[in-house]
Coordinates of C-alpha atoms in Angstrom, one line a residue:
M374 CA -24.6 -1.1 4.2
N375 CA -28.3 0.1 4.2
N376 CA -29.0 3.9 4.8
M377 CA -30.0 3.9 8.0
D378 CA -26.8 1.8 9.2
L379 CA -25.0 4.6 7.2
I380 CA -26.3 7.4 8.9
E381 CA -26.0 5.9 12.3
K382 CA -22.4 5.4 12.0
L383 CA -22.1 8.7 10.3
D384 CA -24.0 10.3 13.2
K385 CA -21.4 8.5 15.8
L386 CA -18.5 9.7 13.9
Q387 CA -19.6 13.2 13.9
N388 CA -20.3 13.1 17.5
D389 CA -16.5 11.9 17.9
Y390 CA -15.5 14.6 15.7
Q391 CA -17.1 17.2 18.1
E392 CA -15.5 15.3 21.1
L393 CA -12.0 15.7 19.4
N394 CA -12.7 19.4 18.6
K395 CA -12.6 19.8 22.6
R396 CA -9.9 17.6 23.1
I397 CA -7.5 19.4 20.7
S398 CA -8.3 22.5 22.5
D399 CA -7.0 21.4 26.0
P400 CA -4.0 23.3 27.1
E401 CA -2.5 20.0 28.6
V402 CA -3.1 18.0 25.4
I403 CA -1.4 20.8 23.4
N404 CA 1.5 21.0 25.8
D405 CA 2.0 17.2 25.0
T406 CA 3.4 17.6 21.7
N407 CA 3.4 13.8 20.4
R408 CA -0.3 13.4 21.7
Y409 CA -1.3 16.6 20.1
Q410 CA 0.1 15.7 16.6
K411 CA -1.4 12.4 16.7
L412 CA -5.2 13.9 17.5
L413 CA -4.4 16.8 14.9
K414 CA -3.9 13.9 12.4
K415 CA -7.1 11.9 13.3
H416 CA -8.9 15.3 13.3
A417 CA -7.9 16.1 9.8
K418 CA -9.3 12.8 8.6
L419 CA -12.4 12.8 10.6
K420 CA -13.2 16.2 9.3
K421 CA -13.0 15.1 5.7
V422 CA -15.8 12.5 6.4
V423 CA -17.9 14.9 8.5
D424 CA -17.9 17.7 5.9
K425 CA -18.8 15.3 3.1
Y426 CA -21.9 14.0 5.9
K427 CA -23.0 17.5 6.2
H428 CA -23.0 18.2 2.4
Y429 CA -25.1 14.5 2.0
K430 CA -27.6 15.9 4.8
E431 CA -28.1 18.9 2.7
I432 CA -28.7 16.9 -0.4
L433 CA -31.1 14.7 1.5
A434 CA -33.0 17.8 2.9
G435 CA -33.1 19.3 -0.8
I436 CA -34.5 16.3 -2.3
K437 CA -37.1 16.0 0.5
E438 CA -38.0 19.6 0.0
A439 CA -38.3 19.1 -3.8
R440 CA -40.8 15.9 -3.3
D441 CA -42.8 17.7 -0.7
I442 CA -43.6 20.6 -3.4
L443 CA -44.4 18.0 -6.1
E444 CA -46.8 16.4 -3.7
G445 CA -48.7 19.7 -2.7
E446 CA -48.2 22.2 -5.3
E447 CA -50.3 22.7 -8.3
E448 CA -48.6 25.4 -10.2
A449 CA -47.1 24.0 -13.3
D450 CA -43.8 26.2 -13.1
V451 CA -43.2 25.9 -9.4
C452 CA -43.2 21.7 -10.2
E453 CA -41.0 22.2 -13.1
L454 CA -38.5 24.0 -10.9
A455 CA -38.8 21.1 -8.3
E456 CA -38.4 18.6 -10.8
L457 CA -35.2 20.1 -12.2
E458 CA -33.8 20.7 -8.7
L459 CA -34.4 16.5 -8.2
A460 CA -32.7 15.6 -11.4
E461 CA -29.7 17.4 -10.3
L462 CA -29.8 16.4 -6.7
E463 CA -30.8 12.7 -6.8
P464 CA -27.5 11.7 -8.7
E465 CA -25.6 13.7 -6.1
Q466 CA -27.3 11.6 -3.4
E467 CA -26.3 8.3 -5.2
K468 CA -22.5 9.4 -5.6
L469 CA -22.2 10.3 -1.9
E470 CA -23.8 6.9 -1.0
E471 CA -21.3 5.4 -2.8
E472 CA -18.2 7.4 -1.4
L473 CA -19.3 7.7 2.0
P474 CA -19.3 4.0 3.1
V475 CA -15.7 3.8 1.6
M476 CA -14.5 6.5 3.8
L477 CA -15.6 4.6 6.8
L478 CA -13.7 1.6 6.1
P479 CA -10.9 1.0 8.8
E480 CA -7.6 2.2 7.4
D481 CA -5.0 -0.2 7.1
P482 CA -2.3 1.4 9.8
N483 CA 0.6 0.7 7.5
D484 CA -0.7 2.3 4.3
E485 CA 1.1 5.6 5.1
K486 CA 4.5 3.8 6.0
N487 CA 7.5 3.7 3.7
V488 CA 8.6 0.4 2.5
I489 CA 11.3 -2.0 2.0
V490 CA 10.9 -4.1 -1.3
E491 CA 12.9 -7.3 -1.7
V492 CA 13.1 -8.6 -5.2
R493 CA 14.7 -12.2 -5.8
A494 CA 15.1 -14.1 -9.0
G495 CA 13.1 -17.4 -8.8
A496 CA 13.2 -20.2 -11.5
G497 CA 14.7 -19.6 -14.7
G498 CA 18.4 -19.0 -14.4
D499 CA 19.9 -16.2 -15.7
E500 CA 16.7 -15.2 -17.5
A501 CA 15.2 -14.9 -13.6
G502 CA 17.8 -12.4 -12.7
L503 CA 17.3 -10.1 -15.7
F504 CA 13.5 -10.3 -15.0
A505 CA 14.3 -9.2 -11.3
A506 CA 16.3 -6.2 -12.6
D507 CA 13.4 -5.3 -14.9
L508 CA 11.0 -5.3 -12.0
Y509 CA 13.5 -3.4 -9.9
R510 CA 13.7 -0.9 -12.8
M511 CA 10.0 -0.9 -13.1
Y512 CA 9.6 0.0 -9.5
S513 CA 11.9 2.5 -9.4
R514 CA 10.4 4.2 -12.6
Y515 CA 7.1 4.0 -10.8
A516 CA 8.1 5.7 -7.8
E517 CA 9.7 8.6 -9.8
K518 CA 6.4 9.2 -11.3
Q519 CA 4.7 9.4 -7.7
G520 CA 7.4 11.9 -6.6
W521 CA 8.8 9.0 -4.3
K522 CA 12.6 8.5 -3.0
V523 CA 14.2 5.1 -3.8
E524 CA 17.5 4.1 -2.2
A525 CA 19.3 0.9 -2.9
M526 CA 19.9 -1.4 0.2
S527 CA 21.7 -4.3 -0.7
S528 CA 22.1 -6.2 -4.0
N529 CA 23.3 -9.5 -5.3
S530 CA 24.0 -9.2 -9.0
S531 CA 23.9 -12.2 -11.3
G532 CA 26.9 -10.7 -13.8
I533 CA 25.0 -10.3 -16.8
G534 CA 22.8 -7.5 -16.0
G535 CA 20.5 -9.3 -13.6
F536 CA 20.2 -9.6 -10.0
K537 CA 19.8 -12.5 -7.6
E538 CA 18.5 -10.4 -5.3
V539 CA 17.9 -6.6 -4.9
I540 CA 16.6 -5.2 -1.8
F541 CA 15.5 -1.2 -1.6
T542 CA 13.4 1.6 0.3
V543 CA 10.8 3.4 -1.1
E544 CA 10.1 6.7 0.8
G545 CA 7.2 9.2 0.3
T546 CA 3.3 9.6 0.8
D547 CA 1.0 6.5 1.0
V548 CA 3.8 4.2 -0.4
F549 CA 2.7 1.0 1.3
R550 CA -1.0 1.8 0.3
R551 CA -0.1 1.2 -3.1
L552 CA 2.8 -1.1 -3.5
K553 CA 1.3 -3.8 -0.8
Y554 CA -0.4 -5.6 -3.6
E555 CA 3.1 -6.3 -5.4
S556 CA 4.0 -9.2 -3.1
G557 CA 4.1 -12.7 -4.6
V558 CA 5.4 -14.4 -7.4
H559 CA 5.7 -12.4 -10.8
R560 CA 6.4 -14.6 -13.8
V561 CA 7.7 -13.6 -17.1
Q562 CA 7.1 -15.3 -20.5
R563 CA 9.6 -14.3 -23.4
V564 CA 12.5 -15.2 -25.6
P565 CA 15.5 -14.9 -23.6
A566 CA 18.5 -12.7 -24.9
T567 CA 20.5 -16.0 -24.3
E568 CA 18.4 -18.3 -25.9
S569 CA 19.6 -18.8 -29.6
S570 CA 16.9 -21.0 -30.6
G571 CA 13.8 -18.5 -30.2
R572 CA 12.0 -20.5 -27.9
I573 CA 9.8 -18.7 -25.3
H574 CA 10.7 -19.4 -21.8
T575 CA 8.8 -18.8 -18.3
S576 CA 11.0 -17.5 -15.4
T577 CA 9.7 -16.0 -12.0
A578 CA 10.8 -13.5 -9.7
T579 CA 9.4 -13.1 -6.0
V580 CA 8.6 -9.7 -4.4
A581 CA 8.1 -9.1 -1.1
V582 CA 6.9 -5.4 0.4
L583 CA 7.3 -5.1 3.6
P584 CA 6.0 -1.7 5.9
E585 CA 9.1 -0.2 7.4
A586 CA 9.0 -0.3 11.0
E587 CA 10.0 2.3 13.2
E588 CA 12.3 2.3 15.9
V589 CA 9.6 3.4 18.5
E590 CA 7.1 0.4 17.1
L591 CA 9.6 -2.3 17.3
E592 CA 12.5 -2.7 20.2
I593 CA 15.3 -4.8 19.1
D594 CA 17.5 -6.2 22.2
P595 CA 20.9 -6.0 20.9
N596 CA 21.9 -8.9 23.1
E597 CA 19.8 -10.7 20.8
L598 CA 22.0 -10.0 17.9
K599 CA 25.1 -11.9 16.2
I600 CA 26.9 -9.2 14.1
D601 CA 29.8 -10.4 11.7
V602 CA 31.7 -8.2 9.7
Y603 CA 33.7 -9.5 6.5
R604 CA 34.9 -8.4 2.9
S605 CA 32.4 -7.2 0.1
S606 CA 32.6 -9.5 -2.8
G607 CA 31.2 -9.1 -6.2
P608 CA 30.2 -11.4 -9.0
G609 CA 32.4 -14.7 -9.2
G610 CA 33.4 -13.9 -5.6
Q611 CA 36.2 -11.4 -6.4
S612 CA 36.7 -9.2 -3.3
V613 CA 35.7 -5.3 -4.2
N614 CA 36.9 -3.8 -1.1
T615 CA 39.9 -4.1 1.2
T616 CA 38.5 -3.6 4.4
D617 CA 36.0 -6.0 6.3
S618 CA 33.0 -3.3 5.7
A619 CA 30.2 -6.0 4.6
V620 CA 27.9 -6.5 7.6
R621 CA 25.6 -9.7 8.3
I622 CA 23.2 -9.5 11.3
T623 CA 21.5 -12.7 12.9
H624 CA 18.5 -12.1 14.9
E625 CA 19.1 -15.1 17.2
P626 CA 15.6 -15.7 18.7
T627 CA 14.2 -15.8 15.1
G628 CA 17.2 -17.0 13.0
L629 CA 16.6 -14.2 10.7
V630 CA 19.8 -13.2 8.6
V631 CA 20.2 -9.9 6.5
S632 CA 23.5 -8.8 5.1
C633 CA 24.5 -5.5 3.3
Q634 CA 27.8 -5.0 1.6
D635 CA 27.0 -2.2 -0.8
E636 CA 28.4 0.7 1.1
K637 CA 32.2 1.3 1.6
S638 CA 31.3 2.1 5.4
Q639 CA 30.8 -0.5 7.7
H640 CA 28.7 1.9 9.7
K641 CA 26.4 2.4 7.0
N642 CA 26.0 -1.2 5.9
K643 CA 24.9 -2.1 9.5
A644 CA 22.5 0.8 9.4
K645 CA 20.8 -0.4 6.3
A646 CA 20.8 -3.9 7.5
M647 CA 18.9 -3.2 10.8
R648 CA 16.2 -1.3 9.0
V649 CA 15.9 -4.4 6.5
L650 CA 15.8 -6.7 9.9
R651 CA 13.3 -4.1 11.5
A652 CA 11.0 -4.4 8.7
R653 CA 11.2 -8.3 8.2
L654 CA 10.8 -8.8 12.2
K655 CA 7.6 -6.7 12.1
E656 CA 5.9 -8.6 9.2
K657 CA 6.9 -11.9 11.1
Y658 CA 5.3 -10.6 14.2
E659 CA 2.2 -9.4 12.5
Q660 CA 1.7 -12.5 10.7
E661 CA 2.0 -14.7 14.2
Q662 CA -0.8 -12.3 15.5
Q663 CA -4.5 -13.6 16.2
A664 CA -6.9 -15.2 13.7
E665 CA -8.6 -11.9 13.1
I666 CA -5.6 -10.6 11.1
D667 CA -5.4 -13.9 9.0
E668 CA -9.4 -13.5 8.4
A669 CA -8.7 -9.7 7.3
R670 CA -6.0 -11.0 5.2
K671 CA -8.5 -13.6 3.4
S672 CA -10.8 -10.9 2.5
Q673 CA -8.0 -8.8 0.8
V674 CA -7.1 -9.0 -3.0
G675 CA -4.6 -11.9 -2.7
T676 CA -2.9 -12.8 0.5
G677 CA 0.3 -11.1 0.3
E678 CA 1.7 -14.6 0.4
R679 CA 5.1 -14.7 -1.4
S680 CA 4.3 -18.3 -3.1
E681 CA 1.1 -16.8 -4.5
K682 CA 1.5 -16.4 -8.2
I683 CA 0.1 -12.8 -8.7
R684 CA 0.9 -11.6 -12.1
T685 CA 1.9 -12.9 -15.6
Y686 CA 4.3 -10.7 -18.0
N687 CA 3.8 -11.8 -21.4
F688 CA 6.3 -10.3 -24.0
P689 CA 5.1 -12.2 -27.4
Q690 CA 1.3 -10.7 -26.7
G691 CA 2.7 -7.6 -25.1
R692 CA 0.1 -8.2 -22.1
V693 CA 0.1 -8.1 -18.4
S694 CA -2.1 -10.4 -16.5
D695 CA -3.2 -9.8 -12.7
H696 CA -4.6 -13.6 -11.6
R697 CA -6.2 -12.1 -8.6
I698 CA -8.6 -10.1 -10.3
N699 CA -8.8 -11.6 -13.8
L700 CA -7.4 -8.3 -15.4
T701 CA -5.5 -8.7 -18.6
V702 CA -4.2 -5.3 -20.4
H703 CA -2.3 -4.9 -23.5
K704 CA 0.3 -2.3 -22.4
L705 CA 3.4 -4.2 -21.2
E706 CA 5.7 -1.6 -22.2
Q707 CA 4.0 1.2 -20.4
I708 CA 3.6 -1.0 -17.1
L709 CA 7.3 -2.2 -17.1
G710 CA 8.0 1.4 -17.8
G711 CA 6.5 2.3 -14.4
D712 CA 2.8 3.2 -15.6
L713 CA 1.8 0.9 -12.7
D714 CA -1.4 2.7 -12.0
I715 CA -3.1 0.7 -14.6
V716 CA -3.0 -2.3 -12.6
I717 CA -2.8 -1.0 -9.0
E718 CA -6.0 1.0 -9.3
E719 CA -8.1 -1.8 -10.2
L720 CA -6.5 -3.9 -7.5
I721 CA -7.5 -0.8 -5.0
K722 CA -11.0 -0.9 -6.3
E723 CA -11.4 -4.6 -5.9
D724 CA -10.0 -4.8 -2.4
T725 CA -12.1 -1.8 -1.9
M726 CA -15.5 -3.8 -3.0
K727 CA -14.2 -6.8 -0.9
R728 CA -14.0 -4.8 2.3
L729 CA -17.3 -3.3 1.7
Q730 CA -19.1 -6.6 1.5
K731 CA -17.8 -7.4 5.1
V732 CA -19.0 -4.4 6.7

C-alpha cells in the first residue's frame, strides 16, 4: 500500500469515526442497548486508529516544517536544530507507516470468540494417545499463562495416560485470534515409553480449533436432533455410572454426531454436547460459504484443514518445527510447557504480511 492510498483510506476512516460520534449521541441509539453496545465497541476500535493517524499527521507536518527550514535558512544553529528534529521524526514516520496499514486490515469476526478445541490421537497406537495428552497439557498450560479458563467437555482415554480424544473449551480474551493457527496434524518423533528397543517412532495427533458459536448466531431446530442417552463407560468398556447420564446428539440434516459422558448429570452432558455441536455446525457452514472465503483461506498461513501437517515435535533434537513458515526452534520443553507464543507470534507476523500483500 503506497502512502497516497494509505492516507485516502485513513481519511475515510476518520470521516466514519466522526459520523459514529454523532450516532452514539443519538437518544434513539442509546435506548437500544444491543445496538448501542455494538457501536461503542466499533467506536473504541476506530478511535485507536484515528488517534494514531492524528499523530502521524503531526509527524508529517513536523518533517515538512524542518525541511522547509533547511531549504531556506542560512543560520547554522537553526539548521542544526532542524536536522535534529528530522533525525527524531523520520524514524517515527517509518514506524507509523508500518503500523497503520496493519490496523486497517479487516478483522476476523471470530478472533474475539472463545473456542472449542478437539485433540484426537492419529497414527501411532498408544504413543499417539500419549502425544494427544501432551498437546492437551500444552494448551492448558498456555491458557493458564494467558489468564484464560479451560473446561473439559468430553474425553475418551486410552487407558495408559493418553487420550483417544479430548475436547475442551478455552474462554478468555482474543482466544481464537491466537489459537486458530493450531488446527491441523501435529507430529511427534521420539522413543516411546512403551518401546524397549529404543527406536525412534513417529506418531501423530490432529487438532481442530473451532470458534464457539453463540445461540443467537446459529439457531438449531430441536426437531432436527436425535438425542440418545446411555450409561457412561470407561477404558475397556466398563460401566462408570449406574444411570443413563451419557448423551449422544445427532444433527440429522448434516449427520454430525456429538457424544458427552464426562459429567454425572445427563443435563450437563447435553448442554456440553450442544456447545460442541453448535461450534462444529458453525465451522461446517462457514466452509461451505462462497469462494471469497476460500480465497481468503488460501492467503492465510496454512489452510486450517485438519489433514494438513503443520508441526513436528522432535525429542532427540529438542526442536519444534512449524512447516508452514519454515520455523525451527530448539525449545521443545518450553513449548510443551506452555510457552507457545514462541511459535504463535511468528505465525501472526507471517499471516499479517501475507494479508498486507493482498491489500
